[in-house]
Short mmCIF file of C-alpha atoms and ligand atoms in Angstrom, two decimals:
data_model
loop_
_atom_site.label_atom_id
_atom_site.label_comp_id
_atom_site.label_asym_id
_atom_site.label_seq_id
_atom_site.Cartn_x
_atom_site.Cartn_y
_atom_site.Cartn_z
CA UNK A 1 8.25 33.37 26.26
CA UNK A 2 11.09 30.74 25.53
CA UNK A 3 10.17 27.27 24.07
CA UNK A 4 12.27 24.20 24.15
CA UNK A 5 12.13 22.16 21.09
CA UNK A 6 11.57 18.69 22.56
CA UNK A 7 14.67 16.52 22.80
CA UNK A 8 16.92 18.92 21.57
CA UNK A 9 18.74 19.62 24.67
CA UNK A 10 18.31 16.10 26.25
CA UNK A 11 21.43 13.50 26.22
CA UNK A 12 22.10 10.54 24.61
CA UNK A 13 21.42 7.75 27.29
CA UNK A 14 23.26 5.42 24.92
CA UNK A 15 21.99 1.53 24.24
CA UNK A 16 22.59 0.84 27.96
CA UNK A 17 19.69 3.63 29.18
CA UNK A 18 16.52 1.08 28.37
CA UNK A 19 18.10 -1.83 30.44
CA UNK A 20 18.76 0.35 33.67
CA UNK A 21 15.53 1.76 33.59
CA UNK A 22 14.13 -2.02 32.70
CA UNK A 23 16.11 -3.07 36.32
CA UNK A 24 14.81 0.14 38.08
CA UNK A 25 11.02 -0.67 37.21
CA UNK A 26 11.47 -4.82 37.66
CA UNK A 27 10.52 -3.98 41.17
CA UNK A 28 7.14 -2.80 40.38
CA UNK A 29 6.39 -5.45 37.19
CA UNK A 30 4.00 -7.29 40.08
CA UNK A 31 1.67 -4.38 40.77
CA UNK A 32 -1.71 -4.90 39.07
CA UNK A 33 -2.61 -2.21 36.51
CA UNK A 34 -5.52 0.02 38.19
CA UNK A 35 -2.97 -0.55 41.53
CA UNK A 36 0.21 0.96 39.24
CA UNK A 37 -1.75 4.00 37.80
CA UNK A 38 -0.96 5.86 41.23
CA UNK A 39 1.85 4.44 41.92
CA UNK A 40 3.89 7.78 41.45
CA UNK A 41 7.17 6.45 42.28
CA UNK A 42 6.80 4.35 39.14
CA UNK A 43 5.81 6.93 37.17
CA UNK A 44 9.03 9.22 38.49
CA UNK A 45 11.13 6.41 36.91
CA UNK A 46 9.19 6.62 33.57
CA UNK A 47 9.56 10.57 33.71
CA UNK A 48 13.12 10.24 33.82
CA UNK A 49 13.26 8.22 30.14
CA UNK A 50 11.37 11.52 28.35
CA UNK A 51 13.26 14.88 27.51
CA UNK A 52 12.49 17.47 29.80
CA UNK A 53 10.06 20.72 29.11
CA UNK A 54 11.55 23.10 31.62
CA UNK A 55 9.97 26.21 30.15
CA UNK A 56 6.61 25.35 30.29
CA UNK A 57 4.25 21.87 31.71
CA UNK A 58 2.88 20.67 28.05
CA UNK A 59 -0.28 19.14 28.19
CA UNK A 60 -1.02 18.98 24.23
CA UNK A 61 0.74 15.71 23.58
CA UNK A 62 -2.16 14.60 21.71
CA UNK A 63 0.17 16.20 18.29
CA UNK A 64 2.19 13.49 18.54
CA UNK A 65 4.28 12.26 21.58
CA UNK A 66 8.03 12.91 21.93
CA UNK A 67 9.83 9.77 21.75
CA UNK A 68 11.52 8.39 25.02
CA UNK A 69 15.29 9.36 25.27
CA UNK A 70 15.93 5.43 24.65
CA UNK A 71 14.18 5.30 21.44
CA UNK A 72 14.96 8.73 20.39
CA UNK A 73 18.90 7.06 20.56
CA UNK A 74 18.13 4.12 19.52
CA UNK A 75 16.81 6.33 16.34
CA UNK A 76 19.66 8.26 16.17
CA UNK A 77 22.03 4.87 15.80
CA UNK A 78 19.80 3.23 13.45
CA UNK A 79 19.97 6.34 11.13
CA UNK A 80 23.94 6.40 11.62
CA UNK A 81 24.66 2.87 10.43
CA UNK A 82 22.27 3.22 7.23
CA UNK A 83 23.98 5.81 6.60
CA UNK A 84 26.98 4.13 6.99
CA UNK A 85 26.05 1.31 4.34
CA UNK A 86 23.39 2.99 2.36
CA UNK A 87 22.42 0.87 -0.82
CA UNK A 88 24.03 -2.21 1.07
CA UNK A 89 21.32 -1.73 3.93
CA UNK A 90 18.67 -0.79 1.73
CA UNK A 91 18.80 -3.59 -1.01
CA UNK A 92 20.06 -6.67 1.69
CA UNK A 93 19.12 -6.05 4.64
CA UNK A 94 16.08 -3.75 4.90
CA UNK A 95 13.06 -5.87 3.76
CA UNK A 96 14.15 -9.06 6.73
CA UNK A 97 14.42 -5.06 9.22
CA UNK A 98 10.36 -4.74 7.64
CA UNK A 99 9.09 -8.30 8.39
CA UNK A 100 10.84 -8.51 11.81
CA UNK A 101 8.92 -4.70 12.82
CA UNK A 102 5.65 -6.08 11.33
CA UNK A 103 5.73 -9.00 13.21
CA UNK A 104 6.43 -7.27 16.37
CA UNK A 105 3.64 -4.67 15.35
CA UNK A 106 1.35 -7.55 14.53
CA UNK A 107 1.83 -9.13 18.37
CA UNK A 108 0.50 -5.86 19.70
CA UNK A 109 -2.35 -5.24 17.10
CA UNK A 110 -3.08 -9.05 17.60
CA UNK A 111 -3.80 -9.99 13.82
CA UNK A 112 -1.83 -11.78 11.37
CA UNK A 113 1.33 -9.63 9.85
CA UNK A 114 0.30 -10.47 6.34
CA UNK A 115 -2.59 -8.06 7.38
CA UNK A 116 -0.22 -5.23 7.76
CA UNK A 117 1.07 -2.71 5.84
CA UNK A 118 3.36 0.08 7.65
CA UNK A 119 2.96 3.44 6.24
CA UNK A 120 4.00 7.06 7.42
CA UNK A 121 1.15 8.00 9.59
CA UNK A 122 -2.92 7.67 10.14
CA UNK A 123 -3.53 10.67 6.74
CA UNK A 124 -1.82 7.72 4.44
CA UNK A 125 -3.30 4.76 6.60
CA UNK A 126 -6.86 5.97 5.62
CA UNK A 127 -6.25 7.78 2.54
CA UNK A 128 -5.27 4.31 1.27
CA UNK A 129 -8.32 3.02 1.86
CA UNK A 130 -10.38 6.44 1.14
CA UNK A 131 -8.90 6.53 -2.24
CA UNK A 132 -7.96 3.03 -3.40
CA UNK A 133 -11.62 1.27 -2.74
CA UNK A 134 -13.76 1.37 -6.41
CA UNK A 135 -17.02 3.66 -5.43
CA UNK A 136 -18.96 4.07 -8.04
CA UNK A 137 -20.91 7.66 -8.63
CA UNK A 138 -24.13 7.70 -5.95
CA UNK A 139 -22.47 5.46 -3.56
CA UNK A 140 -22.41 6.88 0.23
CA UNK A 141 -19.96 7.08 3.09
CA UNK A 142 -21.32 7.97 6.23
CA UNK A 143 -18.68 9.55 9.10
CA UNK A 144 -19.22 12.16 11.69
CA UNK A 145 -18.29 15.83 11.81
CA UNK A 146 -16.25 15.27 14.93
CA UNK A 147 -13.56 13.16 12.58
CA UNK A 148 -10.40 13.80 11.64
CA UNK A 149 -10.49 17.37 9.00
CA UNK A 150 -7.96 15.15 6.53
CA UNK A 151 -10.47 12.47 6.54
CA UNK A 152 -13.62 14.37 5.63
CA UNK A 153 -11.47 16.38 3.33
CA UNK A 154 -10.30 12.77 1.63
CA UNK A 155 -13.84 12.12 1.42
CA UNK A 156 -14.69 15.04 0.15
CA UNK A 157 -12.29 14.62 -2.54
CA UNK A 158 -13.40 11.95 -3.59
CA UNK A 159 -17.33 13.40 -3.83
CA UNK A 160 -15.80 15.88 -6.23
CA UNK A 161 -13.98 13.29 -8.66
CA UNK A 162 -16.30 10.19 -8.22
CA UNK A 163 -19.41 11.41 -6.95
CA UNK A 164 -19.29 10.19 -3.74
CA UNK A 165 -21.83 10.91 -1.19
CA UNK A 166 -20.87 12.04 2.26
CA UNK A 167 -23.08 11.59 4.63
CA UNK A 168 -21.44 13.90 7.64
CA UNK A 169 -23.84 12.89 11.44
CA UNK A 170 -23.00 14.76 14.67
CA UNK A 171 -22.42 12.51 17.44
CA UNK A 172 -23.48 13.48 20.73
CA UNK A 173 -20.98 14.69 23.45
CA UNK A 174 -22.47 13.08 26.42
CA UNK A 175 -24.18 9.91 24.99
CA UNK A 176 -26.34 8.19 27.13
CA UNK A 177 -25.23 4.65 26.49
CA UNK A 178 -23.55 3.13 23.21
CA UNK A 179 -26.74 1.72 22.16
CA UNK A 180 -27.38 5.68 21.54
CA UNK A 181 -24.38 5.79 19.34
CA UNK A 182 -24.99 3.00 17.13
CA UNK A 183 -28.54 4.78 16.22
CA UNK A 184 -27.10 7.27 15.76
CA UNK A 185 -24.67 5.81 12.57
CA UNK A 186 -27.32 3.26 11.39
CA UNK A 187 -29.97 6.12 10.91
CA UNK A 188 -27.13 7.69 8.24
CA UNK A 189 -27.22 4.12 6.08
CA UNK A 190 -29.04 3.67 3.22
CA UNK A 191 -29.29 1.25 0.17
CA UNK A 192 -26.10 3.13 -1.12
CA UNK A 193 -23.92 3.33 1.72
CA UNK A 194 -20.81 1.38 1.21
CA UNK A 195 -18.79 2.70 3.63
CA UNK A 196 -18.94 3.83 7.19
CA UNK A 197 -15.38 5.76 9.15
CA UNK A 198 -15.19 5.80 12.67
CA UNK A 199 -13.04 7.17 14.90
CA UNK A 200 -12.18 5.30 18.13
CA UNK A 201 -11.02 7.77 19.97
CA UNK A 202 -12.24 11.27 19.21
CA UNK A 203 -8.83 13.71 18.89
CA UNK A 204 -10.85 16.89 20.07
CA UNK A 205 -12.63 15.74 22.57
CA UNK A 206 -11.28 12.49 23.33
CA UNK A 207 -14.52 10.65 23.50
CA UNK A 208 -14.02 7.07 23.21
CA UNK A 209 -16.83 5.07 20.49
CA UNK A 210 -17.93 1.72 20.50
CA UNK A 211 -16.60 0.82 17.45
CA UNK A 212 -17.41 -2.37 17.78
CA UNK A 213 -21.13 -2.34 18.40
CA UNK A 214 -21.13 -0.02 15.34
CA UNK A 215 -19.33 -1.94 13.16
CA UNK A 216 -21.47 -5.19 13.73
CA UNK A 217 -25.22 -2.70 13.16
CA UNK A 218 -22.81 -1.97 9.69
CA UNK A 219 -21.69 -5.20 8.58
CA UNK A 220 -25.03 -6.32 8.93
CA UNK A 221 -26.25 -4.04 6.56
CA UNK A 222 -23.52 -4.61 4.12
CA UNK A 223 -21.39 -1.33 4.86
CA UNK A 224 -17.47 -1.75 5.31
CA UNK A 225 -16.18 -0.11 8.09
CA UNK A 226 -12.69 1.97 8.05
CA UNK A 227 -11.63 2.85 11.60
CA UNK A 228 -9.26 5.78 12.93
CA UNK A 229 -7.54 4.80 15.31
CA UNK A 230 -5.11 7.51 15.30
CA UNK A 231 -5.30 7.77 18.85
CA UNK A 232 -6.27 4.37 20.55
CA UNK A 233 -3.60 2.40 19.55
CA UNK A 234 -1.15 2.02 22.25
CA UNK A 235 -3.61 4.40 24.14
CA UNK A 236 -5.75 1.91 24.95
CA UNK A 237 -5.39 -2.05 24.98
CA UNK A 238 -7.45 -3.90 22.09
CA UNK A 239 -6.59 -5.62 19.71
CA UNK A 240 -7.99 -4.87 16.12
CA UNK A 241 -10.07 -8.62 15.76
CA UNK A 242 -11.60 -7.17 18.94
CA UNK A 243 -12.94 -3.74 17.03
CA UNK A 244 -13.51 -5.84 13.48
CA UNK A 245 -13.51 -3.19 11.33
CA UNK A 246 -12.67 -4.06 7.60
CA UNK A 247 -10.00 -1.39 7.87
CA UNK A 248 -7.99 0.94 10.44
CA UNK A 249 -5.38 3.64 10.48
CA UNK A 250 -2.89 4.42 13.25
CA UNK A 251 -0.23 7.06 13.79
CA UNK A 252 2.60 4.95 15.85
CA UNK A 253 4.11 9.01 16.70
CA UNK A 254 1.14 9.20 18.50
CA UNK A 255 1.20 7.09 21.59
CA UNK A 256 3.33 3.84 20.43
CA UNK A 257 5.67 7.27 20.61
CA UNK A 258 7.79 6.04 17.79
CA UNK A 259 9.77 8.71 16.05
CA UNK A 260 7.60 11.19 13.85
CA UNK A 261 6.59 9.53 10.31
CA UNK A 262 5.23 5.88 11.46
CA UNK A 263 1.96 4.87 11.07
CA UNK A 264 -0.37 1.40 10.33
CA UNK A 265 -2.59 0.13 8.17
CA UNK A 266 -4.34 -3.04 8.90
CA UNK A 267 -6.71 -4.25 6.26
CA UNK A 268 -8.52 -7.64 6.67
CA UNK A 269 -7.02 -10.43 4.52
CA UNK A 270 -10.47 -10.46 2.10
CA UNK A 271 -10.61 -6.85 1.55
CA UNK A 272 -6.83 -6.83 0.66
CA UNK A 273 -7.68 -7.90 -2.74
CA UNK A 274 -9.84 -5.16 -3.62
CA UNK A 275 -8.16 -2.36 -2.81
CA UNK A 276 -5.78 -0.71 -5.25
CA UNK A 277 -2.21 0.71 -4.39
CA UNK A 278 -2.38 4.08 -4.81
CA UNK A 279 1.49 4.24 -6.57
CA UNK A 280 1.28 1.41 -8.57
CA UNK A 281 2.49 -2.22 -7.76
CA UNK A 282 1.83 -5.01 -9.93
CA UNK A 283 4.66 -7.39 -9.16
CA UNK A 284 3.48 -9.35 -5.89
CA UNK A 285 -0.28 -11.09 -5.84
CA UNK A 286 -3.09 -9.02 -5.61
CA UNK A 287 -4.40 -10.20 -2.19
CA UNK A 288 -0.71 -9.38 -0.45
CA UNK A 289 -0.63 -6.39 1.50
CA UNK A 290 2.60 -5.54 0.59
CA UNK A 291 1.64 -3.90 -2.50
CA UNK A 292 0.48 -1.24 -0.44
CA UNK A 293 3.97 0.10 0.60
CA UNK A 294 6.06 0.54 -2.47
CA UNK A 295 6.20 4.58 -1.59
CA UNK A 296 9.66 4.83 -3.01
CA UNK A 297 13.15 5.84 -0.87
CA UNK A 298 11.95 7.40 2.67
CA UNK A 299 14.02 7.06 5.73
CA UNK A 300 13.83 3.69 7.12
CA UNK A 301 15.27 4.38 10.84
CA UNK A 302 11.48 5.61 11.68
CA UNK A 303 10.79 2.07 11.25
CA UNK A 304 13.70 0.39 12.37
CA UNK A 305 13.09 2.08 15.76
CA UNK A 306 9.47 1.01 16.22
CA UNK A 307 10.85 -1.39 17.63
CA UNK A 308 12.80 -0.06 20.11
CA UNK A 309 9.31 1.64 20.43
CA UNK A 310 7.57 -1.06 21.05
CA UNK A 311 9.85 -2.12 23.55
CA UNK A 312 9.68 0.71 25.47
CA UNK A 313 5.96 0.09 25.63
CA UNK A 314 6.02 -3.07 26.77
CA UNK A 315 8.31 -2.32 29.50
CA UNK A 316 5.79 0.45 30.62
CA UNK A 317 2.87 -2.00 29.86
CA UNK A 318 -0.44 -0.82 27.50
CA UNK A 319 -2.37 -1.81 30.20
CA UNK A 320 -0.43 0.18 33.16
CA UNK A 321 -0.38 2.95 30.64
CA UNK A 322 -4.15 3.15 29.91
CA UNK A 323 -4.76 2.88 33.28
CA UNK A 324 -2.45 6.04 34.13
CA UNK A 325 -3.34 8.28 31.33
CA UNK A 326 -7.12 7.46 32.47
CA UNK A 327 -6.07 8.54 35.98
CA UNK A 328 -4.30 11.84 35.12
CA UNK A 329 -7.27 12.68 33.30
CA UNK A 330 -9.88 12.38 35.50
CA UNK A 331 -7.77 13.86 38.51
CA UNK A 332 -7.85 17.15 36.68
CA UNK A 333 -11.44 17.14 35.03
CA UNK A 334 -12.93 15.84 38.27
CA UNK A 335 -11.39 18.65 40.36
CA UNK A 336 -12.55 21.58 37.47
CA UNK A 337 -15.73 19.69 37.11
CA UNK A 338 -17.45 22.04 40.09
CA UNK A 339 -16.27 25.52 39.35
CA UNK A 340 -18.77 27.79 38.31
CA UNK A 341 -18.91 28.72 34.20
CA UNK A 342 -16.37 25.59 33.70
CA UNK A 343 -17.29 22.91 31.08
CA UNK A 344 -15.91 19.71 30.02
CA UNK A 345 -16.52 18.48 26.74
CA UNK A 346 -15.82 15.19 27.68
CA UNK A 347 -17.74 12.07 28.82
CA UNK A 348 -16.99 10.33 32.04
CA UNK A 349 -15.45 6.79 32.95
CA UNK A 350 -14.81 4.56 30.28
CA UNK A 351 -15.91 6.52 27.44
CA UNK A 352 -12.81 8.62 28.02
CA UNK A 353 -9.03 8.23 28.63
CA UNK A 354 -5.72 10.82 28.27
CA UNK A 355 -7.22 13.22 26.45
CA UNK A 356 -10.62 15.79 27.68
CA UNK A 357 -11.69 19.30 26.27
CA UNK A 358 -12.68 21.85 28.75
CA UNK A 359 -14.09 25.51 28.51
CA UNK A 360 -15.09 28.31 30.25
CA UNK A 361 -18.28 30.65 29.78
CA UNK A 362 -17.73 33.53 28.17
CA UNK A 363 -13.95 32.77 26.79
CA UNK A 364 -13.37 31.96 23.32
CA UNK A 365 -11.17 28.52 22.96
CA UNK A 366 -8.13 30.51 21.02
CA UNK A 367 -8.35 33.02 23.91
CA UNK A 368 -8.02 30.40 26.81
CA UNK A 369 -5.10 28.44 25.54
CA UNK A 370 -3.10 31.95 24.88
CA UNK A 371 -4.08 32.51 28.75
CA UNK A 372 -3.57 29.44 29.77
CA UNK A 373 0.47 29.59 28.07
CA UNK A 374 1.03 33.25 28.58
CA UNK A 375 -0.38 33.42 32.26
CA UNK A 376 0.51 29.92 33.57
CA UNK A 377 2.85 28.67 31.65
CA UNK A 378 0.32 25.37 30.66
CA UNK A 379 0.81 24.49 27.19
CA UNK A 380 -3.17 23.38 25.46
CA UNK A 381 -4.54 23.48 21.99
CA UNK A 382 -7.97 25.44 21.18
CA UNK A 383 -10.47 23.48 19.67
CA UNK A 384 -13.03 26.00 18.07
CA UNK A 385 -15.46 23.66 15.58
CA UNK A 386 -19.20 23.92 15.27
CA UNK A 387 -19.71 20.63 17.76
CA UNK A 388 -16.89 21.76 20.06
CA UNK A 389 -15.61 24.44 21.99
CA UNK A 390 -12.87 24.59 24.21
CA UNK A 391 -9.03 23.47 24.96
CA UNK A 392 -7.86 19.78 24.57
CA UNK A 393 -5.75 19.13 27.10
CA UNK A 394 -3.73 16.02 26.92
CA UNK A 395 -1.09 14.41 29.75
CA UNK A 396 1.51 11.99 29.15
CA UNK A 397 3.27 9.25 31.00
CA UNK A 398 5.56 12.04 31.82
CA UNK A 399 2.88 14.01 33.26
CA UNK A 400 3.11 14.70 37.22
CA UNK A 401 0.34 15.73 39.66
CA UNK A 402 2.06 18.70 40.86
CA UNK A 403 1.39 19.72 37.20
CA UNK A 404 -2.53 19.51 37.17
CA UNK A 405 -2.67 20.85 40.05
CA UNK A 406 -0.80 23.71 38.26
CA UNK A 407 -3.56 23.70 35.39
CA UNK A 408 -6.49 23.28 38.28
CA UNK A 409 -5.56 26.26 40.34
CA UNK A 410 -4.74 28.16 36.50
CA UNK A 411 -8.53 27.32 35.03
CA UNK A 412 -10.44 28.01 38.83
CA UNK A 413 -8.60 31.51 38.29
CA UNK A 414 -9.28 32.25 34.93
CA UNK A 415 -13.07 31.28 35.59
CA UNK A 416 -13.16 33.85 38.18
CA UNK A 417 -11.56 36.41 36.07
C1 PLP B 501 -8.31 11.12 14.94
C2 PLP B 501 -7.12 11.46 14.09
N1 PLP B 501 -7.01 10.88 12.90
C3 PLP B 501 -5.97 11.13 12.10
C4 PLP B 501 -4.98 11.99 12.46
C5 PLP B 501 -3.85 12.25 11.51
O1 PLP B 501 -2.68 11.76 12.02
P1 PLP B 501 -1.34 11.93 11.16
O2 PLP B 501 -1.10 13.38 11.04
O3 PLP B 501 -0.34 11.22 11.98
O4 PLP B 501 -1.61 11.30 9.86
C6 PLP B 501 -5.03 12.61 13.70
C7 PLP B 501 -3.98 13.55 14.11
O5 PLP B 501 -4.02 14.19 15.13
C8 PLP B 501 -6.13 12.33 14.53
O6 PLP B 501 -6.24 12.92 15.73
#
């Protein structure tokens, strides 16, 4: 079968493209969110600013999201005039480029900028924190086996060199209520637990945690709390006072859709100070975040065009776009939700949004998705873990109807296979 590498074939809108489609969706900016997230003429506008996928309808954008045509050019100029005045860019001009993205960044996370590092994805954002807290040999972390592999394995890393304890819970598919969660992390804590991760949203099934509720039963027992929030951010609209953990990881090439390589670190102003760069940086004060980023000479486009990223996102609006990625998820899952041997791995209502894992009886994860691409022409990735079985299937704002009804009809026939 042919692929098309995302983007690759799609124009260049030019600077222009984001203020025509801004005109084109002024006419809707008055519909209220739940109202907008079936509102498919909308949504045709918004399909138009992503490259196309003629060969095949991909529903695994939970890898990261391809960047909309505007910010994809908007990338592709910012890279052309650094290029164009290299050191002159990088040594006057780049750090007041930093401050102005951090601020913008900081308006959506709603917390102070001086709380904000940016980094290169959610793996640094955490491993950061994983690596540059002192933990002393006997100390304990708790997290659950449904978190990100890189995580555990940071974790695990640092069992081997410092003696950390991890403590890895399972955390139930289908809870009952979030009470049920948070019993489920404080039974993990002990005396020596100093540190609990959490993801908000959970990348294989996308079960959504109340990271809230189990950051308060943790900070009263003394435990900082790291969250992932790969996923959530720009997913879902919070900010990151609302969640209060001590510190949290994003990947902004997830679903801020910022070019590949962005990510954010947000650690609370008094836990700033005790966390060590992992490079080395002793020339600004101990409790400034900036200390975090000297990573040396990477390519500073991916952060000029958050953003143009964050624009985009704006113009779309977090809470239209939660409300629509919600929607396209539940019109598929509630339509496979009846057919005989189907199951969804996912909880219901609020505890979910884009993404959901489904399986059949009888088919092996790795087996489905190859049907599911080779039969149908539906693009998934198998999840095959101890906790979870199945294909993650994740829409986008590009995402039509037509096509999950395309992936409905494909799974009803493959369960009757
Ligand atoms: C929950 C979660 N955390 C962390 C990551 C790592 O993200 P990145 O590769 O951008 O560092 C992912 C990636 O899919 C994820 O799903």
């Amino acid at each position: 079968m042919r692929t098309a590498v995302a983007g690759a074939a799609a124009p260049v809108f030019g600077p222009r493209f984001l203020d025509t489609l801004e005109r084109r969706l002024e006419a809707y900016q008055a519909i209220p969110p739940a109202a907008a997230a079936t509102e498919e003429a909308f949504w045709r506008e918004v399909r138009k600013a992503f490259p196309p996928h003629p060969d095949y309808i991909n529903l695994e954008n939970g890898y990261a999201s391809p960047q909309p045509i505007p910010t994809w050019d908007a990338f592709q100029r910012h890279e052309q005039a650094v290029n164009n005045g290299l050191s002159f860019y990088m040594r006057r001009r780049r750090a007041a480029d930093y401050a102005s993205v951090k601020q913008q960044l900081a308006g959506l996370a709603g917390c102070p900028a001086d709380e904000i590092a940016i980094t290169r994805n959610t793996t640094e954002s955490l491993g950061t924190v994983i690596h540059g807290i002192d933990l002393a040999p006997g100390d304990e972390a708790v997290m659950c086996d449904q978190d990100y592999g890189t995580m555990l394995e940071q974790f695990r890393q640092q069992s081997r060199r410092r003696g950390l304890k991890s403590v890895e819970i399972q955390v139930p598919l289908h809870p009952r209520d979030d009470q049920e969660i948070v019993d489920t992390y404080a039974r993990a804590i002990t005396p020596r637990t100093k540190l609990l991760l959490l993801s908000h949203m959970i990348n294989i099934t996308g079960q959504i945690l109340p990271v809230r509720r189990v950051a308060d039963m943790a900070h009263a027992r003394g435990v900082a709390v790291i969250v992932d929030a790969a996923h959530s951010f720009a997913q879902l609209v919070f900010t990151l006072p609302d969640l209060d953990g001590d510190y949290l990881g994003a990947s902004l090439h997830k679903w801020l859709c910022t070019p590949l390589g962005a990510g954010l670190l947000h650690v609370k102003k008094d836990r700033i100070r005790g966390l060590w760069p992992l490079l080395g940086e002793t020339s600004v004060p101990d409790d400034d975040i900036r200390k975090l980023e000297r990573i040396g000479t990477h390519p500073v486009w991916t952060v000029m065009a958050i953003a143009d990223a964050i624009r985009f996102h704006n113009l779309v609006g977090g809470a239209r776009k939660e409300a629509r990625l919600r929607y396209l998820q539940e019109y598929w899952t509630d339509r496979v939700r009846e057919i005989p041997k189907v199951y969804l791995n996912t909880p219901t209502g609020a505890r979910a949004c884009a993404i959901a894992n489904v399986g059949i009886a009888g088919w092996k994860p790795g087996v489905l998705a190859d049907a599911l691409l080779d039969r149908h022409r539906i693009y998934t990735v198998a999840i095959d873990t101890a906790p979870v079985k199945g294909v993650r299937v994740t829409p986008h704002l590009y995402t039509t109807t037509d096509e999950l009804d395309a992936l409905v009809a494909a799974i009803g026939e493959l369960a009757r296979a």
